Short mmCIF file of C-alpha atoms and ligand atoms in Angstrom, two decimals:
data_model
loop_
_atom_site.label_atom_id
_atom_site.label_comp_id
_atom_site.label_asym_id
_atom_site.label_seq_id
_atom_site.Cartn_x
_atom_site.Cartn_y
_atom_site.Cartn_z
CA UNK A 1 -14.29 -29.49 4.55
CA UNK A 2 -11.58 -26.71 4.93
CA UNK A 3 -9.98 -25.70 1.16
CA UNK A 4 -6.79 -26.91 0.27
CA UNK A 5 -3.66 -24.86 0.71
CA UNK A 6 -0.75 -25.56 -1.68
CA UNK A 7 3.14 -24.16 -2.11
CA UNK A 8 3.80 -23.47 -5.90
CA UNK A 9 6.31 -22.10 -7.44
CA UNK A 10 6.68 -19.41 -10.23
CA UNK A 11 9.60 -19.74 -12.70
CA UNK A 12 10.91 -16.25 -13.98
CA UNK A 13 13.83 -16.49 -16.20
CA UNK A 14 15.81 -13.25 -15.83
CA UNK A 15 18.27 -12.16 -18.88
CA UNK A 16 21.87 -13.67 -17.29
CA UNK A 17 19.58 -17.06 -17.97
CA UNK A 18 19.29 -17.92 -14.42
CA UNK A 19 15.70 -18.73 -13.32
CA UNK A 20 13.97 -17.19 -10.38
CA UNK A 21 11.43 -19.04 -7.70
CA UNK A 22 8.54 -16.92 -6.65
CA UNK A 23 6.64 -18.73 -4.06
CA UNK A 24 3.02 -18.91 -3.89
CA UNK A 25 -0.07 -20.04 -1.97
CA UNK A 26 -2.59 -21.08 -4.34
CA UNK A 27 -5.69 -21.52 -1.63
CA UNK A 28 -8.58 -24.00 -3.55
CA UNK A 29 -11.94 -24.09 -2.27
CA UNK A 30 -13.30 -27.17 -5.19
CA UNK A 31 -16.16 -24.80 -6.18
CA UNK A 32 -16.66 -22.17 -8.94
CA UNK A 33 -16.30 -18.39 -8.07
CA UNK A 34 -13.84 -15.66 -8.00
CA UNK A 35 -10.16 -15.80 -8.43
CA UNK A 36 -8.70 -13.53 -6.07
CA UNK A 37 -5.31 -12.72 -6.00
CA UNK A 38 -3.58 -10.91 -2.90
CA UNK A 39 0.31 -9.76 -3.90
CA UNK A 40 2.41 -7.59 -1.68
CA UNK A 41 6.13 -5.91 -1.91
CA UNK A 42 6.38 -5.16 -5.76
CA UNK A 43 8.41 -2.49 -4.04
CA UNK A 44 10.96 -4.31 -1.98
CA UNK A 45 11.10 -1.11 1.15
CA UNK A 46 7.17 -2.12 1.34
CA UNK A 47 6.69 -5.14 3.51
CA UNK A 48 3.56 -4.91 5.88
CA UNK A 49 1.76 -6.50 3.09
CA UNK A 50 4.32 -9.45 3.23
CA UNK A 51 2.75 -10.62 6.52
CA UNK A 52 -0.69 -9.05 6.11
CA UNK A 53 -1.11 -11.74 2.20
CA UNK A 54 0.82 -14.54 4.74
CA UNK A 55 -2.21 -14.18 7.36
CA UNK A 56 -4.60 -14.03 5.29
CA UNK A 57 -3.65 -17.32 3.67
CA UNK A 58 -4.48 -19.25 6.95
CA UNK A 59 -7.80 -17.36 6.94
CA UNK A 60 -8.25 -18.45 3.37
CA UNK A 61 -7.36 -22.14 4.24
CA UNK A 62 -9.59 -22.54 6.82
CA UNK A 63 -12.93 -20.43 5.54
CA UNK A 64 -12.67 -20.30 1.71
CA UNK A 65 -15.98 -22.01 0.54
CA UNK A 66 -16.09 -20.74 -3.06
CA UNK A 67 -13.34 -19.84 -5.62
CA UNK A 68 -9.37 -19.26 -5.33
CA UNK A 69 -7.28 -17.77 -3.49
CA UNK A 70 -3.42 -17.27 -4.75
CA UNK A 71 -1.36 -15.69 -2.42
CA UNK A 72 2.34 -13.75 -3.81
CA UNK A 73 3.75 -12.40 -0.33
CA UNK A 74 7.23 -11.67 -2.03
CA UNK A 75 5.74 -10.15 -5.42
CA UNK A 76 9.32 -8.63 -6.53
CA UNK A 77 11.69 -10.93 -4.34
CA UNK A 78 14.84 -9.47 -6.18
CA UNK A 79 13.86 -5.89 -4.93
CA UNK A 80 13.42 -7.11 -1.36
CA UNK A 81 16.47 -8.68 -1.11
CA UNK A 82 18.22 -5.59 -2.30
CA UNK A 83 16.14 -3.69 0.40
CA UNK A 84 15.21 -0.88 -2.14
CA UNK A 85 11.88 -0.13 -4.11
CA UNK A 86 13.40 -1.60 -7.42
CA UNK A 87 16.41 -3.79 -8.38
CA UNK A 88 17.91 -0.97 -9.68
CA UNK A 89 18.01 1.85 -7.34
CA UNK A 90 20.83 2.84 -5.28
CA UNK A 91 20.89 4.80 -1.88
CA UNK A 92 18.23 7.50 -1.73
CA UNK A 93 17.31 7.22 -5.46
CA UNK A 94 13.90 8.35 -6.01
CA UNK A 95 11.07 5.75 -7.28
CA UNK A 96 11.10 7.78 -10.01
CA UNK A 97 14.54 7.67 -11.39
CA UNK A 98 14.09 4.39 -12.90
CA UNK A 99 10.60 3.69 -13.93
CA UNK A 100 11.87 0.98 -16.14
CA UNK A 101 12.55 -1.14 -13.13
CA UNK A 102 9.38 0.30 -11.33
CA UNK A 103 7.55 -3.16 -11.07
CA UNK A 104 4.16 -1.18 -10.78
CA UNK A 105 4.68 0.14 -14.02
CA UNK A 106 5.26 -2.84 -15.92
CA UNK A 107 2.29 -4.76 -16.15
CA UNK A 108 1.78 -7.63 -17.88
CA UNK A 109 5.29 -7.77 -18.07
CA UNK A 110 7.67 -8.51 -20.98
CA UNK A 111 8.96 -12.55 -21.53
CA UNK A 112 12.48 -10.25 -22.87
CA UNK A 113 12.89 -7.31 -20.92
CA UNK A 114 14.81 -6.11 -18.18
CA UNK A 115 14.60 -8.47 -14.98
CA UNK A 116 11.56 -6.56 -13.56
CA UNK A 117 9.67 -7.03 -16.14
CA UNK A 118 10.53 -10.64 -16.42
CA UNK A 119 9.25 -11.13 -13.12
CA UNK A 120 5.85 -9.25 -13.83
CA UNK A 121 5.48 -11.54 -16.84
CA UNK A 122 5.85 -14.96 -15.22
CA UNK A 123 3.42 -13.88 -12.29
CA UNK A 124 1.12 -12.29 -15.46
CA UNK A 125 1.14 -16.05 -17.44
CA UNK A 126 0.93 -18.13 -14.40
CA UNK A 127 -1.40 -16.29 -11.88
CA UNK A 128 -2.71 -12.99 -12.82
CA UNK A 129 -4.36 -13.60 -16.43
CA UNK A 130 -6.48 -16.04 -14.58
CA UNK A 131 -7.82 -13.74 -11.78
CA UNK A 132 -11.01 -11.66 -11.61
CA UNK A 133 -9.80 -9.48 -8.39
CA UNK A 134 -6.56 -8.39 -7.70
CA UNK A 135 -5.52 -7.03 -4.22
CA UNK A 136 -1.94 -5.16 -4.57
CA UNK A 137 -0.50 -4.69 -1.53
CA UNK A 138 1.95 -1.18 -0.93
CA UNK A 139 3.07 1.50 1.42
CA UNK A 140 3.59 4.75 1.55
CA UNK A 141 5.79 6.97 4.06
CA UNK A 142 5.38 7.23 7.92
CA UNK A 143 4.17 10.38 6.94
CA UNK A 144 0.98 9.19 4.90
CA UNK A 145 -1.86 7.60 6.49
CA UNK A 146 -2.70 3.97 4.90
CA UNK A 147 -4.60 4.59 2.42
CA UNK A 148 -6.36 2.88 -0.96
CA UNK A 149 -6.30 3.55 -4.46
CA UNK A 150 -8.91 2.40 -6.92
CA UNK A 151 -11.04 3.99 -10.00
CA UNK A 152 -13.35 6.12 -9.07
CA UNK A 153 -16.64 5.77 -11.22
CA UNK A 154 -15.61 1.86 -11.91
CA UNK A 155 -18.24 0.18 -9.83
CA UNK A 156 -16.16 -3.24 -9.58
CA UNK A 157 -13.05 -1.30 -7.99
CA UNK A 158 -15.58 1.36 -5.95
CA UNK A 159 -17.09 -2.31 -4.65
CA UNK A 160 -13.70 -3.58 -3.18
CA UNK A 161 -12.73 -0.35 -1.53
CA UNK A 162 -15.92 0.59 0.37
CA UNK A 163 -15.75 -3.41 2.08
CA UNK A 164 -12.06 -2.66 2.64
CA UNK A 165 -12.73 -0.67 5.51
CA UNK A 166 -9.38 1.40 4.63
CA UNK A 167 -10.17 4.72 6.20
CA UNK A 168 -9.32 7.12 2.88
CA UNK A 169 -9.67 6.46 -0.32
CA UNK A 170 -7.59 8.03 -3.14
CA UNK A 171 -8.52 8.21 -6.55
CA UNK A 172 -6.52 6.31 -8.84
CA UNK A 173 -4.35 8.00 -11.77
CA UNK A 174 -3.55 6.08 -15.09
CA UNK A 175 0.28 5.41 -14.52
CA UNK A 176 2.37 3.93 -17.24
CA UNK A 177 5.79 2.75 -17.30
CA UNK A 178 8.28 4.31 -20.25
CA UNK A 179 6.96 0.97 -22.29
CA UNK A 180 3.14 1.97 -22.22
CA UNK A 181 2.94 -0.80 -19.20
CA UNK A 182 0.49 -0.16 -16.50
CA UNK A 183 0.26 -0.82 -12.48
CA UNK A 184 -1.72 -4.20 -11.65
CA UNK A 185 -4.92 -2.77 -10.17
CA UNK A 186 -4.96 -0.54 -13.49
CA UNK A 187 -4.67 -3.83 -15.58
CA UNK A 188 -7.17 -5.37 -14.04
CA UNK A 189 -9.41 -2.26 -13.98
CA UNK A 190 -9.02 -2.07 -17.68
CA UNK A 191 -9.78 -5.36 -18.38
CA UNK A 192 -13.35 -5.82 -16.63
CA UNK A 193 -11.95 -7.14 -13.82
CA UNK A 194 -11.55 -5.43 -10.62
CA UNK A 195 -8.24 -4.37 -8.71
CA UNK A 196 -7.49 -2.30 -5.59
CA UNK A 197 -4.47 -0.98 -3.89
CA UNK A 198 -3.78 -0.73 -0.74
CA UNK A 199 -0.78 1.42 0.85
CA UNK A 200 -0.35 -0.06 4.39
CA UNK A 201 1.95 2.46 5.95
CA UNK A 202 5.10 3.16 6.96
CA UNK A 203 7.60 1.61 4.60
CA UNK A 204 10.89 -0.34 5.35
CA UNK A 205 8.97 -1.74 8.54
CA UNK A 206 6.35 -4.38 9.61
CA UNK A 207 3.97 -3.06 11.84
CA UNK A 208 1.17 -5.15 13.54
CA UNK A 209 -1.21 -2.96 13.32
CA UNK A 210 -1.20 -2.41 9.63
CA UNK A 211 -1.11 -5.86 9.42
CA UNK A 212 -4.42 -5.91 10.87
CA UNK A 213 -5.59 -3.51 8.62
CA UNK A 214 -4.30 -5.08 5.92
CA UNK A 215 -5.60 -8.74 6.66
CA UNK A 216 -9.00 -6.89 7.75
CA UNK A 217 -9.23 -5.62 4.26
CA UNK A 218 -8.16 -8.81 2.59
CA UNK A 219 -10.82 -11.08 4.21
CA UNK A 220 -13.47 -7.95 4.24
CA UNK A 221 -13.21 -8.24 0.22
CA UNK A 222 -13.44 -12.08 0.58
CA UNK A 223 -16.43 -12.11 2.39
CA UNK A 224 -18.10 -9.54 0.10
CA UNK A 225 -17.36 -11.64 -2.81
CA UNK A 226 -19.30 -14.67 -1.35
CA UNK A 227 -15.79 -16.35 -1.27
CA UNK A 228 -16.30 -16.88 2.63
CA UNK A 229 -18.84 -16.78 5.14
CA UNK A 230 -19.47 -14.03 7.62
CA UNK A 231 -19.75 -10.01 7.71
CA UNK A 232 -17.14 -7.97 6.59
CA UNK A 233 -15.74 -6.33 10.09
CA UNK A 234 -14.97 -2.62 10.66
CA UNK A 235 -16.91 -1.05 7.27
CA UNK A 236 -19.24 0.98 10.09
CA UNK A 237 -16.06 3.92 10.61
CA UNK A 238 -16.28 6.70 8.52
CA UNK A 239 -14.27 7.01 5.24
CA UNK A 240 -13.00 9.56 3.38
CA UNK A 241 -12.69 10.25 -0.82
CA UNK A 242 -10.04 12.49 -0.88
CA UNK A 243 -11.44 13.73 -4.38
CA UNK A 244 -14.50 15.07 -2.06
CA UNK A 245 -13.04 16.60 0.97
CA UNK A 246 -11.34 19.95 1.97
CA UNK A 247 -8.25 18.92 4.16
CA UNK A 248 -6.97 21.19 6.13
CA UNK A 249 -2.88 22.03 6.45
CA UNK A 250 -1.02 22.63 9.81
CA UNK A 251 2.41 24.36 8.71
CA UNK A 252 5.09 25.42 10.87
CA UNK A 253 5.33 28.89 11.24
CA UNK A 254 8.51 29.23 12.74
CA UNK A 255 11.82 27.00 11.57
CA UNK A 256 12.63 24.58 14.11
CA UNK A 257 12.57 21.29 15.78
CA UNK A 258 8.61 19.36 15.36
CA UNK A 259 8.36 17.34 18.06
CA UNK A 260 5.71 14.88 17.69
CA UNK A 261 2.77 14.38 20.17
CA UNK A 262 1.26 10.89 20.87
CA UNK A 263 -0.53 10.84 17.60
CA UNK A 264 -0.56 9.20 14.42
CA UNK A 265 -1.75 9.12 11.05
CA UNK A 266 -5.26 7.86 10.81
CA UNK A 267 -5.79 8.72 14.05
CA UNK A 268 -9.02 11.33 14.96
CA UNK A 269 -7.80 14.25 16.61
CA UNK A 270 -10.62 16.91 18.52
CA UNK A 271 -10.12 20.62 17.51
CA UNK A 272 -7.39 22.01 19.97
CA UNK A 273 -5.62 19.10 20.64
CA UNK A 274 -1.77 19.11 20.81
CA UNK A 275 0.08 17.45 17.92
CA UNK A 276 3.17 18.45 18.95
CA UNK A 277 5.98 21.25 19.29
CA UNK A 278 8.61 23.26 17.71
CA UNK A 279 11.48 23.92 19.73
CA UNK A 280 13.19 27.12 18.15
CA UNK A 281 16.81 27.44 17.39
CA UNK A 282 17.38 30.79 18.91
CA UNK A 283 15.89 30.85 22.35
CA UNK A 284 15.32 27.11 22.74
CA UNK A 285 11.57 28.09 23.56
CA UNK A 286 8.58 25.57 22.21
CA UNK A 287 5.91 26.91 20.12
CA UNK A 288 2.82 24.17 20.67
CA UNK A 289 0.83 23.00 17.95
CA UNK A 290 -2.60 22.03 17.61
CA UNK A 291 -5.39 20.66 15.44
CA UNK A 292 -7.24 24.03 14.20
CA UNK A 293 -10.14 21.08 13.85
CA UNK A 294 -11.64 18.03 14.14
CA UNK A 295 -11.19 15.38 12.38
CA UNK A 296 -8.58 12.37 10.89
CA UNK A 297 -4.39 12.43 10.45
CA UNK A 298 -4.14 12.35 6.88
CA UNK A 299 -0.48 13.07 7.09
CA UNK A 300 1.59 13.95 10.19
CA UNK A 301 5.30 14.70 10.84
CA UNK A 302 8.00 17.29 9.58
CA UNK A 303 9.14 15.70 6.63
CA UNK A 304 9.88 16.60 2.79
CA UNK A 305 10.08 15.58 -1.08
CA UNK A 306 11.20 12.02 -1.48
CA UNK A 307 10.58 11.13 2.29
CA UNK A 308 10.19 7.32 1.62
CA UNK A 309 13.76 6.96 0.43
CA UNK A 310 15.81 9.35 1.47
CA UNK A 311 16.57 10.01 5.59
CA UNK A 312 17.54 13.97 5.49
CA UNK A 313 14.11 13.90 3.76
CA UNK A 314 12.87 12.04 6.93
CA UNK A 315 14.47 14.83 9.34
CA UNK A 316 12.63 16.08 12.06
CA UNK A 317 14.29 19.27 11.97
CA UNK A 318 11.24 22.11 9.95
CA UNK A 319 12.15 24.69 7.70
CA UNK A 320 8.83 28.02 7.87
CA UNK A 321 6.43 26.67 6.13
CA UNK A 322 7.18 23.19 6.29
CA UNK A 323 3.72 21.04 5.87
CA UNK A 324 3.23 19.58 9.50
CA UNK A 325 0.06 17.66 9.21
CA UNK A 326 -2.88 17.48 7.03
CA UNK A 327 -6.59 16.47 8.22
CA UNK A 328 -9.18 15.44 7.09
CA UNK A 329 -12.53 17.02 8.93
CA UNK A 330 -14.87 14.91 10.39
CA UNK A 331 -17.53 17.25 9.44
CA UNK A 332 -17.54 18.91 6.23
ZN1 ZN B 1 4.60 0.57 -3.79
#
């Protein structure tokens, strides 16, 4: 008998006394098991995850055989329909100017604080205090391959990373908001429960095939958890814990113009191949770069500090010295 898929509703009040809707799939399969939440765009520039948790719903609906699902597509809805990271940011404002309003900082939320947090809390009373895993979708840059965080050396979070079949992981950091609040997957880490993130780049964007990595992930974990039937897909590729490799850097030696070849973060690249050009600004000649060796796109493209937000930052256009690409080697 296929589980039961249901629209709820989550009712924030926010401080002008107006009350917010969050929409939610709560998946059910009538058996015990895990509760397994999948929440996407606490940032509101970080949407792949909105369609990714949407997918993965219909999965859910038609597989689950033990447990619950809950699904939060629109985890900070305010923030996406400003079309920034937080409420409160204006154009190019750093994440970072306002971790107040930082929704990943302000977990489990605050019944009287600002209207971020007020959000966080009414997901944290109605969804998340019930869960045992918590998958939190993000994204970073263009310029950063997708990527996971969890806790290295906490077996529950290790578990739900290596079944991801997310090509690098990245160890998580402790982050806390200015009010001692913490990120989701480091709530649920802390509280014997397990919680992974997963960065689906680029931002501002939905791209089908992070989607597919994304959704991948989502019913990998599922599977793994006995929550559906079936082998996770994909967990045969290599992966990478950034805490254990030597990347290597490709900087531009000469100022000028990067222009990108045919490649793309995550992407394996053989030693010598081209990754693109720089077109100088004196003589108009190219200076061709390659891959000094084998191995993955870790990061790729002429960019700079504060890259997700800002476009200048975004600029094609490399200063000497400017980082270029990072990779990961295939071999150590
Ligand atoms: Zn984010």
């Amino acid at each position: 008998m296929p589980a039961s898929l249901q629209l709820e509703h989550v009712v924030a009040t926010l401080s002008c006394g107006e009350e917010l809707r969050i929409p939610y799939w709560h998946i059910r399969s009538g058996r015990g098991g895990p509760q397994f939440l999948v929440l996407a765009a606490q940032h509101g520039n970080e949407v792949n995850g909105c369609e990714a948790s949407r997918r993965f719903g219909r999965v859910a609906a038609d597989a689950l055989v033990r447990g619950d699902v809950y699904i939060i597509p629109f985890g900070n809805l305010l923030a996406l329909r400003h079309r920034r990271s937080h409420i409160s940011l204006k154009a190019e404002q750093p994440y970072a100017e306002d971790e107040g309003h930082n929704m990943n900082r302000t977990w489990p939320g605050d019944a009287d604080g600002n209207d971020t947090e007020r959000v966080s809390f009414a997901l944290h009373q109605a969804i998340v205090e019930h869960c045992t895993h918590v998958l939190d979708f993000h994204a970073w840059s263009r310029f950063s391959a997708t990527g996971a965080i969890l806790r290295r050396g906490y077996e529950p979070s290790e578990a739900l990373g290596r079944v991801s079949a997310i090509r690098f992981i990245h160890p998580g950091t402790v982050k806390k908001g200015p009010r001692g609040h913490t990120t989701l997957g480091g709530l649920l880490n802390d509280t014997a429960r397990a919680g992974i993130t997963i960065e689906l780049a680029p931002q501002w964007a939905v791209v089908e095939r992070e989607v597919r990595r994304g959704l991948r992930a989502a019913t990998n974990i599922a599977k793994q958890l006995g929550m559906m039937e079936g082998e996770p897909e994909g967990t045969d590729a290599p992966q990478f814990y950034l805490d254990e490799v030597d990347v290597v850097e490709v900087r531009a030696e000469h100022e000028g113009l990067f222009v990108e070849a045919s490649v793309a973060t995550w992407d394996y690249v053989e030693v010598g191949q081209r990754l693109g050009h720089i077109m100088l600004p004196d003589t108009l000649e190219v200076v061709e770069i390659t891959a000094p060796v084998a191995g993955y796109l870790l990061r790729f493209g002429a960019h700079r500090r504060h890259s997700d937000v800002a476009l200048p930052a975004m600029h094609p256009y490399a200063d000497e010295g400017d980082l270029l690409a990072t990779i990961v080697p295939a071999e150590p």
